[in-house]
Amino acid sequence: MSGTSAPHGVPSGPGGYALPLVLLALAIGFIVMAQRFGAASRAMPQLVGGTMVIFCLLDALSRTNTELGRRLSRWVNPAVSAVSVAPPRHRQRVALAGLTALVVAMILVGVLPAVAAFGLLALRYRAGRSWLMGATLGGAVALAIWLLFGLLLALPLFPGLLFGGVW
Amino acid sequence: MLTAWLSGLTGLLHTQELLVLFLGMILGLFFGAIPGLGGTTGLALLLPLTYGMHPITALAMAGGVMGAIPMGGSISAILLNTPGSAPNAATCLDGYPLAQQGKAGLAIGAAASANSIGGLIGTLTLLAVLPISTRLVLAFGPPEFFLLSVLALVMVACSTRGKMLRGLVAAGFGMMLAMVGYDQMNGGTRYTFGVEYLWDGVRLVPALVGLFAVAEMINLWVEGGSVARTDGNVRITRMTDGLMETFRHWPVVLRGSVIGTVVGAIPGVGGTVAAFLSYSATVQFSKDPESFGHGNIAGVIAPEAAINAKDSSSLIPTLAFGIPGGAEMAVFLGILVLHGMQPGPLILIKNQTEIYGLIWALTASCVLASMGGLLLVRPLSRLTLLPSSILVPPVLCIALVGSWAVDRSIENVILTAAFGMLGYGMIRFGYPRLPVIISLVLGAGIERTWEQSIAMGDGDALILLQRPICLLLLLCLSSAVLFSPTRALFRLLAMRRAGRPPRLIA
């Protein structure tokens, strides 16, 4: 949401319209795909998709620096004038990459090793703690998960595809 | 009637039943507080454990769990902005801002007392209504269910402060997701892209965990610092004030309990709708609606009273007609069947002791769980002072493993992460996340009741205008849509009259 603000608080430039336009494209794709279904099956998707198209167009319109845009924003989206400051991009990338890595690790090597490794690395590199502290917390989280899910709830934790887990 | 109440009470007053009730209450607090577990998962995980127990013992455990889950969920909703179960999402709206202002104790105290009072009102209603519940539920047909669900969805979208249009966009997006999977009415699958996992649709628990717990954890991770935004701002010295706030806001508690009781008695609508309807009604009746979303204590009391009241009244359709009011009730139905009790009008004759024992267990759990929650406030409040870099990894891992545990499907973990990223994107771009979940919960029901309504009207949607309850619901729907623009218009006119330039934030 960073960028220069239009008079009614919506970021100006193409970036300000990106999200409603992406959602608009999704809604149109949703309607197009619905044409493959039978008449009864596509009725509700068409209704939902059509409504979504209208909402997305209104959302995009409310971001324009025109009288209509300002009015729309005032009536139905007044709080968007409060533009937040985006955090540094590299932090966002690290967080999203960290989550992806955790999921991939859980799938490949199993829940417990993935959790322990994630705890260790997150504490070491994100929180700047010592390796010992990281290992302690990572091990504690893995132990807690094993106690809760593995022992208390008697759920055999996913061992990972590399260690016999089945998709 | 009195004999039945007493037989239920005496059935429960045994050491084993009381111990199991207490254990259920503790587990309920635990399941409720951990984001990603919640009532449905908790009950489902405990269901096999009740096998072999006496029916009243099993129902005591179920009552203990169900009565305590809302309190547990409200603790994590207030402290971490990550609701343990979907209904507690409404508590986040004002509970979390209060925690950030150092008033976590106040919010949790208010939540505890609202929970107890709401639960008590709910169980009293259940006791009164259960014998005559047939007429109540039969008054609602598919057209009424359809309009009530749409009303709930629109109200949730429109109650997003100052972002009505974005709320509606989010609701529309959620409805699109709700169309994914097997088409129950017409057969075949839609929007599954050949992925077998999606045949059952976008599963609610992973979506919920991702959109709330994981997204919030990503946001915390990115922003850094502690959950509490300023150092040392979490104080719990006003817990008694919190308890008293509920009594000061007695109309809010009463309204929330009534909404929860009414909505809970209607199958398929569920606690999330009850909580948000109660919240929306409180915002709209308030003289200071702008303060909601920024830490108004009434915004905590309203949903909490509704959630616990709903839990009791949702037993009405489950017990009387075998129609589960929601996912949690569906699991509870499984417990009844597992123990040889057939839900329906005869259950009140054949299993009187067990059913009234369950009601007593639920009542006791509501009160005990609030006390237990209050006792745990101090250590739990400290959670918000933890640096996010230490808090995020364990919560993220537990949330992901919790979503996996629902049906031991690794695809759940992927879906949870995907919804986490989506939720984070929605936070960053200023779109409310709640309407997405409400749409996911109600989407299938909306489509089903729409098609049933059309069939009832011989292909004509005018049936929605021919039934008195439908007309009332349509009136409410119009009011919900027009409320925000009308208020903005009046405010603008007032400012023009006063000679001030119009403000953009309503």
PDB file of C-alpha atoms in Angstrom, chain B residues 168-435:
ATOM      1  CA  LEU B 168     -18.156  -7.241  -0.051  1.00  0.00           C
ATOM      2  CA  VAL B 169     -15.254  -8.050  -2.404  1.00  0.00           C
ATOM      3  CA  ALA B 170     -13.810 -10.369   0.261  1.00  0.00           C
ATOM      4  CA  ALA B 171     -17.223 -11.991   0.767  1.00  0.00           C
ATOM      5  CA  GLY B 172     -17.549 -12.508  -3.004  1.00  0.00           C
ATOM      6  CA  PHE B 173     -14.084 -14.048  -3.121  1.00  0.00           C
ATOM      7  CA  GLY B 174     -15.039 -16.386  -0.266  1.00  0.00           C
ATOM      8  CA  MET B 175     -18.204 -17.390  -2.122  1.00  0.00           C
ATOM      9  CA  MET B 176     -16.075 -18.216  -5.173  1.00  0.00           C
ATOM     10  CA  LEU B 177     -13.954 -20.484  -2.975  1.00  0.00           C
ATOM     11  CA  ALA B 178     -17.104 -22.047  -1.516  1.00  0.00           C
ATOM     12  CA  MET B 179     -18.125 -23.188  -4.998  1.00  0.00           C
ATOM     13  CA  VAL B 180     -15.047 -25.421  -5.228  1.00  0.00           C
ATOM     14  CA  GLY B 181     -15.639 -29.150  -4.888  1.00  0.00           C
ATOM     15  CA  TYR B 182     -18.427 -31.644  -5.233  1.00  0.00           C
ATOM     16  CA  ASP B 183     -21.751 -30.191  -6.333  1.00  0.00           C
ATOM     17  CA  GLN B 184     -24.113 -31.818  -3.841  1.00  0.00           C
ATOM     18  CA  MET B 185     -27.276 -30.741  -5.615  1.00  0.00           C
ATOM     19  CA  ASN B 186     -26.415 -31.621  -9.192  1.00  0.00           C
ATOM     20  CA  GLY B 187     -23.508 -34.048  -9.002  1.00  0.00           C
ATOM     21  CA  GLY B 188     -20.060 -33.606 -10.539  1.00  0.00           C
ATOM     22  CA  THR B 189     -17.193 -31.457  -9.340  1.00  0.00           C
ATOM     23  CA  ARG B 190     -16.446 -27.783  -9.926  1.00  0.00           C
ATOM     24  CA  TYR B 191     -13.179 -25.836  -9.983  1.00  0.00           C
ATOM     25  CA  THR B 192     -11.110 -28.756  -8.666  1.00  0.00           C
ATOM     26  CA  PHE B 193      -8.566 -28.677 -11.542  1.00  0.00           C
ATOM     27  CA  GLY B 194      -8.248 -32.439 -11.258  1.00  0.00           C
ATOM     28  CA  VAL B 195      -7.071 -32.294  -7.642  1.00  0.00           C
ATOM     29  CA  GLU B 196      -8.819 -35.044  -5.687  1.00  0.00           C
ATOM     30  CA  TYR B 197      -8.256 -33.260  -2.371  1.00  0.00           C
ATOM     31  CA  LEU B 198     -10.492 -30.417  -3.536  1.00  0.00           C
ATOM     32  CA  TRP B 199     -13.474 -32.697  -4.175  1.00  0.00           C
ATOM     33  CA  ASP B 200     -14.629 -32.041  -0.611  1.00  0.00           C
ATOM     34  CA  GLY B 201     -14.298 -28.328  -1.246  1.00  0.00           C
ATOM     35  CA  VAL B 202     -11.959 -25.872   0.421  1.00  0.00           C
ATOM     36  CA  ARG B 203     -11.766 -27.343   3.908  1.00  0.00           C
ATOM     37  CA  LEU B 204     -12.798 -24.966   6.595  1.00  0.00           C
ATOM     38  CA  VAL B 205     -10.320 -25.712   9.372  1.00  0.00           C
ATOM     39  CA  PRO B 206      -7.137 -25.318   7.269  1.00  0.00           C
ATOM     40  CA  ALA B 207      -8.599 -22.190   5.663  1.00  0.00           C
ATOM     41  CA  LEU B 208      -9.476 -20.759   9.057  1.00  0.00           C
ATOM     42  CA  VAL B 209      -6.111 -21.570  10.584  1.00  0.00           C
ATOM     43  CA  GLY B 210      -4.295 -20.145   7.563  1.00  0.00           C
ATOM     44  CA  LEU B 211      -6.318 -16.991   7.193  1.00  0.00           C
ATOM     45  CA  PHE B 212      -6.170 -16.065  10.868  1.00  0.00           C
ATOM     46  CA  ALA B 213      -3.385 -17.839  12.757  1.00  0.00           C
ATOM     47  CA  VAL B 214      -0.770 -18.184  10.028  1.00  0.00           C
ATOM     48  CA  ALA B 215      -1.470 -14.797   8.412  1.00  0.00           C
ATOM     49  CA  GLU B 216      -1.192 -13.094  11.784  1.00  0.00           C
ATOM     50  CA  MET B 217       2.045 -14.927  12.530  1.00  0.00           C
ATOM     51  CA  ILE B 218       3.501 -13.863   9.174  1.00  0.00           C
ATOM     52  CA  ASN B 219       2.473 -10.299   9.917  1.00  0.00           C
ATOM     53  CA  LEU B 220       4.067 -10.453  13.366  1.00  0.00           C
ATOM     54  CA  TRP B 221       7.203 -11.955  11.901  1.00  0.00           C
ATOM     55  CA  VAL B 222       7.455  -9.228   9.272  1.00  0.00           C
ATOM     56  CA  GLU B 223       6.736  -6.367  11.644  1.00  0.00           C
ATOM     57  CA  GLY B 224       8.915  -7.663  14.484  1.00  0.00           C
ATOM     58  CA  GLY B 225       8.662  -6.479  18.094  1.00  0.00           C
ATOM     59  CA  SER B 226       6.228  -8.102  20.493  1.00  0.00           C
ATOM     60  CA  VAL B 227       2.540  -8.941  20.140  1.00  0.00           C
ATOM     61  CA  ALA B 228       1.877  -5.951  22.391  1.00  0.00           C
ATOM     62  CA  ARG B 229       2.952  -2.998  20.283  1.00  0.00           C
ATOM     63  CA  THR B 230       4.474  -0.986  23.095  1.00  0.00           C
ATOM     64  CA  ASP B 231       6.817  -2.227  25.765  1.00  0.00           C
ATOM     65  CA  GLY B 232       5.188  -3.416  28.963  1.00  0.00           C
ATOM     66  CA  ASN B 233       1.719  -2.363  27.935  1.00  0.00           C
ATOM     67  CA  VAL B 234       0.054  -5.617  28.941  1.00  0.00           C
ATOM     68  CA  ARG B 235      -1.350  -5.115  32.375  1.00  0.00           C
ATOM     69  CA  ILE B 236      -3.885  -7.320  34.023  1.00  0.00           C
ATOM     70  CA  THR B 237      -4.725  -5.166  36.961  1.00  0.00           C
ATOM     71  CA  ARG B 238      -8.217  -4.419  35.681  1.00  0.00           C
ATOM     72  CA  MET B 239      -9.589  -7.931  35.617  1.00  0.00           C
ATOM     73  CA  THR B 240     -12.288  -7.134  38.170  1.00  0.00           C
ATOM     74  CA  ASP B 241     -13.162  -4.063  36.121  1.00  0.00           C
ATOM     75  CA  GLY B 242     -13.540  -6.401  33.171  1.00  0.00           C
ATOM     76  CA  LEU B 243     -15.936  -8.593  35.119  1.00  0.00           C
ATOM     77  CA  MET B 244     -17.944  -5.541  36.105  1.00  0.00           C
ATOM     78  CA  GLU B 245     -17.960  -4.149  32.560  1.00  0.00           C
ATOM     79  CA  THR B 246     -20.238  -7.010  31.564  1.00  0.00           C
ATOM     80  CA  PHE B 247     -22.774  -5.970  34.170  1.00  0.00           C
ATOM     81  CA  ARG B 248     -22.442  -2.327  33.157  1.00  0.00           C
ATOM     82  CA  HIS B 249     -23.172  -3.349  29.576  1.00  0.00           C
ATOM     83  CA  TRP B 250     -26.113  -5.564  30.465  1.00  0.00           C
ATOM     84  CA  PRO B 251     -28.139  -4.626  27.352  1.00  0.00           C
ATOM     85  CA  VAL B 252     -25.203  -5.784  25.188  1.00  0.00           C
ATOM     86  CA  VAL B 253     -25.004  -9.089  27.085  1.00  0.00           C
ATOM     87  CA  LEU B 254     -28.729  -9.594  26.892  1.00  0.00           C
ATOM     88  CA  ARG B 255     -28.897  -8.752  23.186  1.00  0.00           C
ATOM     89  CA  GLY B 256     -25.888 -10.964  22.436  1.00  0.00           C
ATOM     90  CA  SER B 257     -27.370 -13.851  24.410  1.00  0.00           C
ATOM     91  CA  VAL B 258     -30.711 -13.517  22.645  1.00  0.00           C
ATOM     92  CA  ILE B 259     -29.024 -13.344  19.214  1.00  0.00           C
ATOM     93  CA  GLY B 260     -26.832 -16.321  20.100  1.00  0.00           C
ATOM     94  CA  THR B 261     -29.799 -18.297  21.358  1.00  0.00           C
ATOM     95  CA  VAL B 262     -31.952 -17.575  18.303  1.00  0.00           C
ATOM     96  CA  VAL B 263     -29.175 -18.109  15.734  1.00  0.00           C
ATOM     97  CA  GLY B 264     -27.919 -21.221  17.517  1.00  0.00           C
ATOM     98  CA  ALA B 265     -31.343 -22.793  17.251  1.00  0.00           C
ATOM     99  CA  ILE B 266     -31.268 -22.433  13.467  1.00  0.00           C
ATOM    100  CA  PRO B 267     -29.291 -25.243  11.856  1.00  0.00           C
ATOM    101  CA  GLY B 268     -26.430 -24.416   9.561  1.00  0.00           C
ATOM    102  CA  VAL B 269     -25.985 -20.816  10.592  1.00  0.00           C
ATOM    103  CA  GLY B 270     -23.561 -21.387  13.450  1.00  0.00           C
ATOM    104  CA  GLY B 271     -21.574 -19.548  16.071  1.00  0.00           C
ATOM    105  CA  THR B 272     -19.580 -17.360  13.707  1.00  0.00           C
ATOM    106  CA  VAL B 273     -22.748 -15.780  12.410  1.00  0.00           C
ATOM    107  CA  ALA B 274     -24.121 -15.431  15.943  1.00  0.00           C
ATOM    108  CA  ALA B 275     -20.943 -13.702  17.091  1.00  0.00           C
ATOM    109  CA  PHE B 276     -20.808 -11.322  14.138  1.00  0.00           C
ATOM    110  CA  LEU B 277     -24.522 -10.571  14.178  1.00  0.00           C
ATOM    111  CA  SER B 278     -24.208  -9.718  17.849  1.00  0.00           C
ATOM    112  CA  TYR B 279     -21.125  -7.596  17.134  1.00  0.00           C
ATOM    113  CA  SER B 280     -22.789  -5.830  14.190  1.00  0.00           C
ATOM    114  CA  ALA B 281     -25.932  -5.152  16.186  1.00  0.00           C
ATOM    115  CA  THR B 282     -23.869  -3.692  19.002  1.00  0.00           C
ATOM    116  CA  VAL B 283     -21.946  -1.454  16.584  1.00  0.00           C
ATOM    117  CA  GLN B 284     -25.137  -0.277  14.946  1.00  0.00           C
ATOM    118  CA  PHE B 285     -26.924   0.396  18.242  1.00  0.00           C
ATOM    119  CA  SER B 286     -23.899   2.146  19.720  1.00  0.00           C
ATOM    120  CA  LYS B 287     -23.761   5.902  20.145  1.00  0.00           C
ATOM    121  CA  ASP B 288     -20.047   5.698  19.423  1.00  0.00           C
ATOM    122  CA  PRO B 289     -19.680   3.260  16.487  1.00  0.00           C
ATOM    123  CA  GLU B 290     -16.289   4.690  15.451  1.00  0.00           C
ATOM    124  CA  SER B 291     -14.685   3.345  18.606  1.00  0.00           C
ATOM    125  CA  PHE B 292     -15.367  -0.247  17.539  1.00  0.00           C
ATOM    126  CA  GLY B 293     -12.379  -1.992  16.072  1.00  0.00           C
ATOM    127  CA  HIS B 294     -10.126   0.170  18.234  1.00  0.00           C
ATOM    128  CA  GLY B 295     -10.733  -1.451  21.609  1.00  0.00           C
ATOM    129  CA  ASN B 296     -14.333  -0.937  22.689  1.00  0.00           C
ATOM    130  CA  ILE B 297     -15.124  -3.361  25.511  1.00  0.00           C
ATOM    131  CA  ALA B 298     -18.681  -3.821  24.221  1.00  0.00           C
ATOM    132  CA  GLY B 299     -17.089  -5.309  21.098  1.00  0.00           C
ATOM    133  CA  VAL B 300     -15.696  -8.102  23.293  1.00  0.00           C
ATOM    134  CA  ILE B 301     -18.797  -8.633  25.408  1.00  0.00           C
ATOM    135  CA  ALA B 302     -21.264  -8.852  22.503  1.00  0.00           C
ATOM    136  CA  PRO B 303     -19.712 -11.802  20.611  1.00  0.00           C
ATOM    137  CA  GLU B 304     -18.689 -13.663  23.772  1.00  0.00           C
ATOM    138  CA  ALA B 305     -22.227 -13.623  25.164  1.00  0.00           C
ATOM    139  CA  ALA B 306     -23.578 -14.777  21.808  1.00  0.00           C
ATOM    140  CA  ILE B 307     -21.048 -17.593  21.351  1.00  0.00           C
ATOM    141  CA  ASN B 308     -21.804 -19.372  24.615  1.00  0.00           C
ATOM    142  CA  ALA B 309     -25.552 -18.785  24.349  1.00  0.00           C
ATOM    143  CA  LYS B 310     -25.388 -20.260  20.848  1.00  0.00           C
ATOM    144  CA  ASP B 311     -23.554 -23.360  22.059  1.00  0.00           C
ATOM    145  CA  SER B 312     -26.475 -24.277  24.286  1.00  0.00           C
ATOM    146  CA  SER B 313     -29.264 -23.442  21.880  1.00  0.00           C
ATOM    147  CA  SER B 314     -27.593 -25.189  18.932  1.00  0.00           C
ATOM    148  CA  LEU B 315     -28.376 -28.378  20.827  1.00  0.00           C
ATOM    149  CA  ILE B 316     -32.068 -27.755  20.116  1.00  0.00           C
ATOM    150  CA  PRO B 317     -32.098 -28.807  16.436  1.00  0.00           C
ATOM    151  CA  THR B 318     -29.369 -31.385  17.049  1.00  0.00           C
ATOM    152  CA  LEU B 319     -31.266 -33.151  19.800  1.00  0.00           C
ATOM    153  CA  ALA B 320     -34.836 -32.573  18.682  1.00  0.00           C
ATOM    154  CA  PHE B 321     -34.465 -33.169  14.935  1.00  0.00           C
ATOM    155  CA  GLY B 322     -31.041 -34.692  14.484  1.00  0.00           C
ATOM    156  CA  ILE B 323     -30.066 -31.662  12.408  1.00  0.00           C
ATOM    157  CA  PRO B 324     -26.648 -30.413  13.545  1.00  0.00           C
ATOM    158  CA  GLY B 325     -26.497 -26.658  13.937  1.00  0.00           C
ATOM    159  CA  GLY B 326     -22.863 -26.609  12.823  1.00  0.00           C
ATOM    160  CA  ALA B 327     -19.665 -28.602  12.456  1.00  0.00           C
ATOM    161  CA  GLU B 328     -19.208 -28.955  16.211  1.00  0.00           C
ATOM    162  CA  MET B 329     -22.760 -30.218  16.572  1.00  0.00           C
ATOM    163  CA  ALA B 330     -22.180 -32.693  13.740  1.00  0.00           C
ATOM    164  CA  VAL B 331     -19.336 -34.209  15.745  1.00  0.00           C
ATOM    165  CA  PHE B 332     -21.503 -34.165  18.843  1.00  0.00           C
ATOM    166  CA  LEU B 333     -24.176 -36.010  16.885  1.00  0.00           C
ATOM    167  CA  GLY B 334     -21.532 -38.675  16.258  1.00  0.00           C
ATOM    168  CA  ILE B 335     -21.034 -39.039  20.037  1.00  0.00           C
ATOM    169  CA  LEU B 336     -24.776 -39.530  20.538  1.00  0.00           C
ATOM    170  CA  VAL B 337     -24.948 -42.183  17.842  1.00  0.00           C
ATOM    171  CA  LEU B 338     -21.767 -43.866  19.121  1.00  0.00           C
ATOM    172  CA  HIS B 339     -23.483 -44.301  22.485  1.00  0.00           C
ATOM    173  CA  GLY B 340     -26.699 -45.678  21.029  1.00  0.00           C
ATOM    174  CA  MET B 341     -28.795 -42.520  21.357  1.00  0.00           C
ATOM    175  CA  GLN B 342     -30.899 -41.697  18.325  1.00  0.00           C
ATOM    176  CA  PRO B 343     -31.430 -37.934  17.997  1.00  0.00           C
ATOM    177  CA  GLY B 344     -35.049 -36.957  17.462  1.00  0.00           C
ATOM    178  CA  PRO B 345     -38.141 -36.246  19.528  1.00  0.00           C
ATOM    179  CA  LEU B 346     -37.868 -39.642  21.246  1.00  0.00           C
ATOM    180  CA  ILE B 347     -34.464 -38.876  22.713  1.00  0.00           C
ATOM    181  CA  LEU B 348     -36.082 -36.698  25.370  1.00  0.00           C
ATOM    182  CA  ILE B 349     -38.190 -39.635  26.464  1.00  0.00           C
ATOM    183  CA  LYS B 350     -35.697 -42.482  26.128  1.00  0.00           C
ATOM    184  CA  ASN B 351     -32.536 -40.683  27.278  1.00  0.00           C
ATOM    185  CA  GLN B 352     -33.902 -38.028  29.575  1.00  0.00           C
ATOM    186  CA  THR B 353     -31.240 -38.479  32.248  1.00  0.00           C
ATOM    187  CA  GLU B 354     -28.370 -38.317  29.769  1.00  0.00           C
ATOM    188  CA  ILE B 355     -29.700 -35.264  27.920  1.00  0.00           C
ATOM    189  CA  TYR B 356     -30.479 -33.231  31.005  1.00  0.00           C
ATOM    190  CA  GLY B 357     -27.158 -34.375  32.461  1.00  0.00           C
ATOM    191  CA  LEU B 358     -25.501 -32.956  29.363  1.00  0.00           C
ATOM    192  CA  ILE B 359     -27.299 -29.642  29.861  1.00  0.00           C
ATOM    193  CA  TRP B 360     -26.137 -29.470  33.470  1.00  0.00           C
ATOM    194  CA  ALA B 361     -22.591 -30.344  32.375  1.00  0.00           C
ATOM    195  CA  LEU B 362     -22.669 -27.582  29.777  1.00  0.00           C
ATOM    196  CA  THR B 363     -23.926 -25.094  32.358  1.00  0.00           C
ATOM    197  CA  ALA B 364     -21.291 -26.070  34.901  1.00  0.00           C
ATOM    198  CA  SER B 365     -18.563 -25.952  32.281  1.00  0.00           C
ATOM    199  CA  CYS B 366     -19.522 -22.437  31.144  1.00  0.00           C
ATOM    200  CA  VAL B 367     -19.071 -21.099  34.675  1.00  0.00           C
ATOM    201  CA  LEU B 368     -16.052 -23.227  35.628  1.00  0.00           C
ATOM    202  CA  ALA B 369     -14.249 -22.476  32.386  1.00  0.00           C
ATOM    203  CA  SER B 370     -14.640 -18.748  32.923  1.00  0.00           C
ATOM    204  CA  MET B 371     -13.128 -19.116  36.377  1.00  0.00           C
ATOM    205  CA  GLY B 372     -10.361 -21.322  34.990  1.00  0.00           C
ATOM    206  CA  GLY B 373      -9.736 -18.827  32.209  1.00  0.00           C
ATOM    207  CA  LEU B 374      -9.451 -16.003  34.721  1.00  0.00           C
ATOM    208  CA  LEU B 375      -6.965 -17.996  36.771  1.00  0.00           C
ATOM    209  CA  LEU B 376      -4.842 -18.430  33.660  1.00  0.00           C
ATOM    210  CA  VAL B 377      -5.023 -14.794  32.595  1.00  0.00           C
ATOM    211  CA  ARG B 378      -1.796 -13.724  34.266  1.00  0.00           C
ATOM    212  CA  PRO B 379       0.536 -16.278  32.653  1.00  0.00           C
ATOM    213  CA  LEU B 380      -1.279 -16.040  29.336  1.00  0.00           C
ATOM    214  CA  SER B 381      -1.143 -12.254  29.310  1.00  0.00           C
ATOM    215  CA  ARG B 382       2.636 -12.482  29.468  1.00  0.00           C
ATOM    216  CA  LEU B 383       2.535 -14.187  26.094  1.00  0.00           C
ATOM    217  CA  THR B 384       1.878 -10.827  24.482  1.00  0.00           C
ATOM    218  CA  LEU B 385       5.160  -9.471  25.847  1.00  0.00           C
ATOM    219  CA  LEU B 386       7.171 -12.175  24.153  1.00  0.00           C
ATOM    220  CA  PRO B 387       9.185 -10.987  21.172  1.00  0.00           C
ATOM    221  CA  SER B 388       7.404 -12.055  18.009  1.00  0.00           C
ATOM    222  CA  SER B 389      10.552 -13.762  16.777  1.00  0.00           C
ATOM    223  CA  ILE B 390      10.248 -16.200  19.700  1.00  0.00           C
ATOM    224  CA  LEU B 391       6.457 -16.461  19.674  1.00  0.00           C
ATOM    225  CA  VAL B 392       5.997 -16.993  15.939  1.00  0.00           C
ATOM    226  CA  PRO B 393       7.875 -20.272  15.314  1.00  0.00           C
ATOM    227  CA  PRO B 394       6.008 -22.368  17.946  1.00  0.00           C
ATOM    228  CA  VAL B 395       2.577 -20.937  17.107  1.00  0.00           C
ATOM    229  CA  LEU B 396       3.184 -21.347  13.387  1.00  0.00           C
ATOM    230  CA  CYS B 397       4.272 -24.968  13.874  1.00  0.00           C
ATOM    231  CA  ILE B 398       1.340 -25.818  16.181  1.00  0.00           C
ATOM    232  CA  ALA B 399      -1.121 -24.184  13.762  1.00  0.00           C
ATOM    233  CA  LEU B 400       0.227 -26.172  10.818  1.00  0.00           C
ATOM    234  CA  VAL B 401       0.324 -29.454  12.723  1.00  0.00           C
ATOM    235  CA  GLY B 402      -3.146 -28.689  14.152  1.00  0.00           C
ATOM    236  CA  SER B 403      -4.592 -28.296  10.678  1.00  0.00           C
ATOM    237  CA  TRP B 404      -2.874 -31.532   9.644  1.00  0.00           C
ATOM    238  CA  ALA B 405      -4.440 -33.307  12.638  1.00  0.00           C
ATOM    239  CA  VAL B 406      -8.006 -32.607  11.472  1.00  0.00           C
ATOM    240  CA  ASP B 407      -7.967 -35.534   9.070  1.00  0.00           C
ATOM    241  CA  ARG B 408      -4.271 -36.353   8.994  1.00  0.00           C
ATOM    242  CA  SER B 409      -3.923 -34.958   5.526  1.00  0.00           C
ATOM    243  CA  ILE B 410      -0.656 -33.342   4.500  1.00  0.00           C
ATOM    244  CA  GLU B 411      -2.593 -31.380   1.871  1.00  0.00           C
ATOM    245  CA  ASN B 412      -4.187 -29.527   4.788  1.00  0.00           C
ATOM    246  CA  VAL B 413      -0.755 -28.127   5.636  1.00  0.00           C
ATOM    247  CA  ILE B 414      -0.310 -26.823   2.084  1.00  0.00           C
ATOM    248  CA  LEU B 415      -3.795 -25.307   2.092  1.00  0.00           C
ATOM    249  CA  THR B 416      -3.144 -23.713   5.478  1.00  0.00           C
ATOM    250  CA  ALA B 417       0.071 -22.130   4.234  1.00  0.00           C
ATOM    251  CA  ALA B 418      -1.660 -20.923   1.054  1.00  0.00           C
ATOM    252  CA  PHE B 419      -4.437 -19.321   3.085  1.00  0.00           C
ATOM    253  CA  GLY B 420      -1.820 -17.872   5.415  1.00  0.00           C
ATOM    254  CA  MET B 421      -0.173 -16.095   2.496  1.00  0.00           C
ATOM    255  CA  LEU B 422      -3.554 -15.000   1.173  1.00  0.00           C
ATOM    256  CA  GLY B 423      -4.481 -13.679   4.596  1.00  0.00           C
ATOM    257  CA  TYR B 424      -1.213 -11.796   4.873  1.00  0.00           C
ATOM    258  CA  GLY B 425      -1.839 -10.252   1.460  1.00  0.00           C
ATOM    259  CA  MET B 426      -5.294  -9.191   2.628  1.00  0.00           C
ATOM    260  CA  ILE B 427      -3.805  -7.595   5.744  1.00  0.00           C
ATOM    261  CA  ARG B 428      -1.260  -5.697   3.662  1.00  0.00           C
ATOM    262  CA  PHE B 429      -3.748  -4.486   1.058  1.00  0.00           C
ATOM    263  CA  GLY B 430      -6.428  -3.557   3.574  1.00  0.00           C
ATOM    264  CA  TYR B 431      -9.057  -6.196   2.800  1.00  0.00           C
ATOM    265  CA  PRO B 432     -10.968  -7.758   5.708  1.00  0.00           C
ATOM    266  CA  ARG B 433     -10.388 -11.489   6.070  1.00  0.00           C
ATOM    267  CA  LEU B 434     -13.496 -12.376   8.022  1.00  0.00           C
ATOM    268  CA  PRO B 435     -16.007 -12.254   5.143  1.00  0.00           C
TER     269      PRO B 435
END
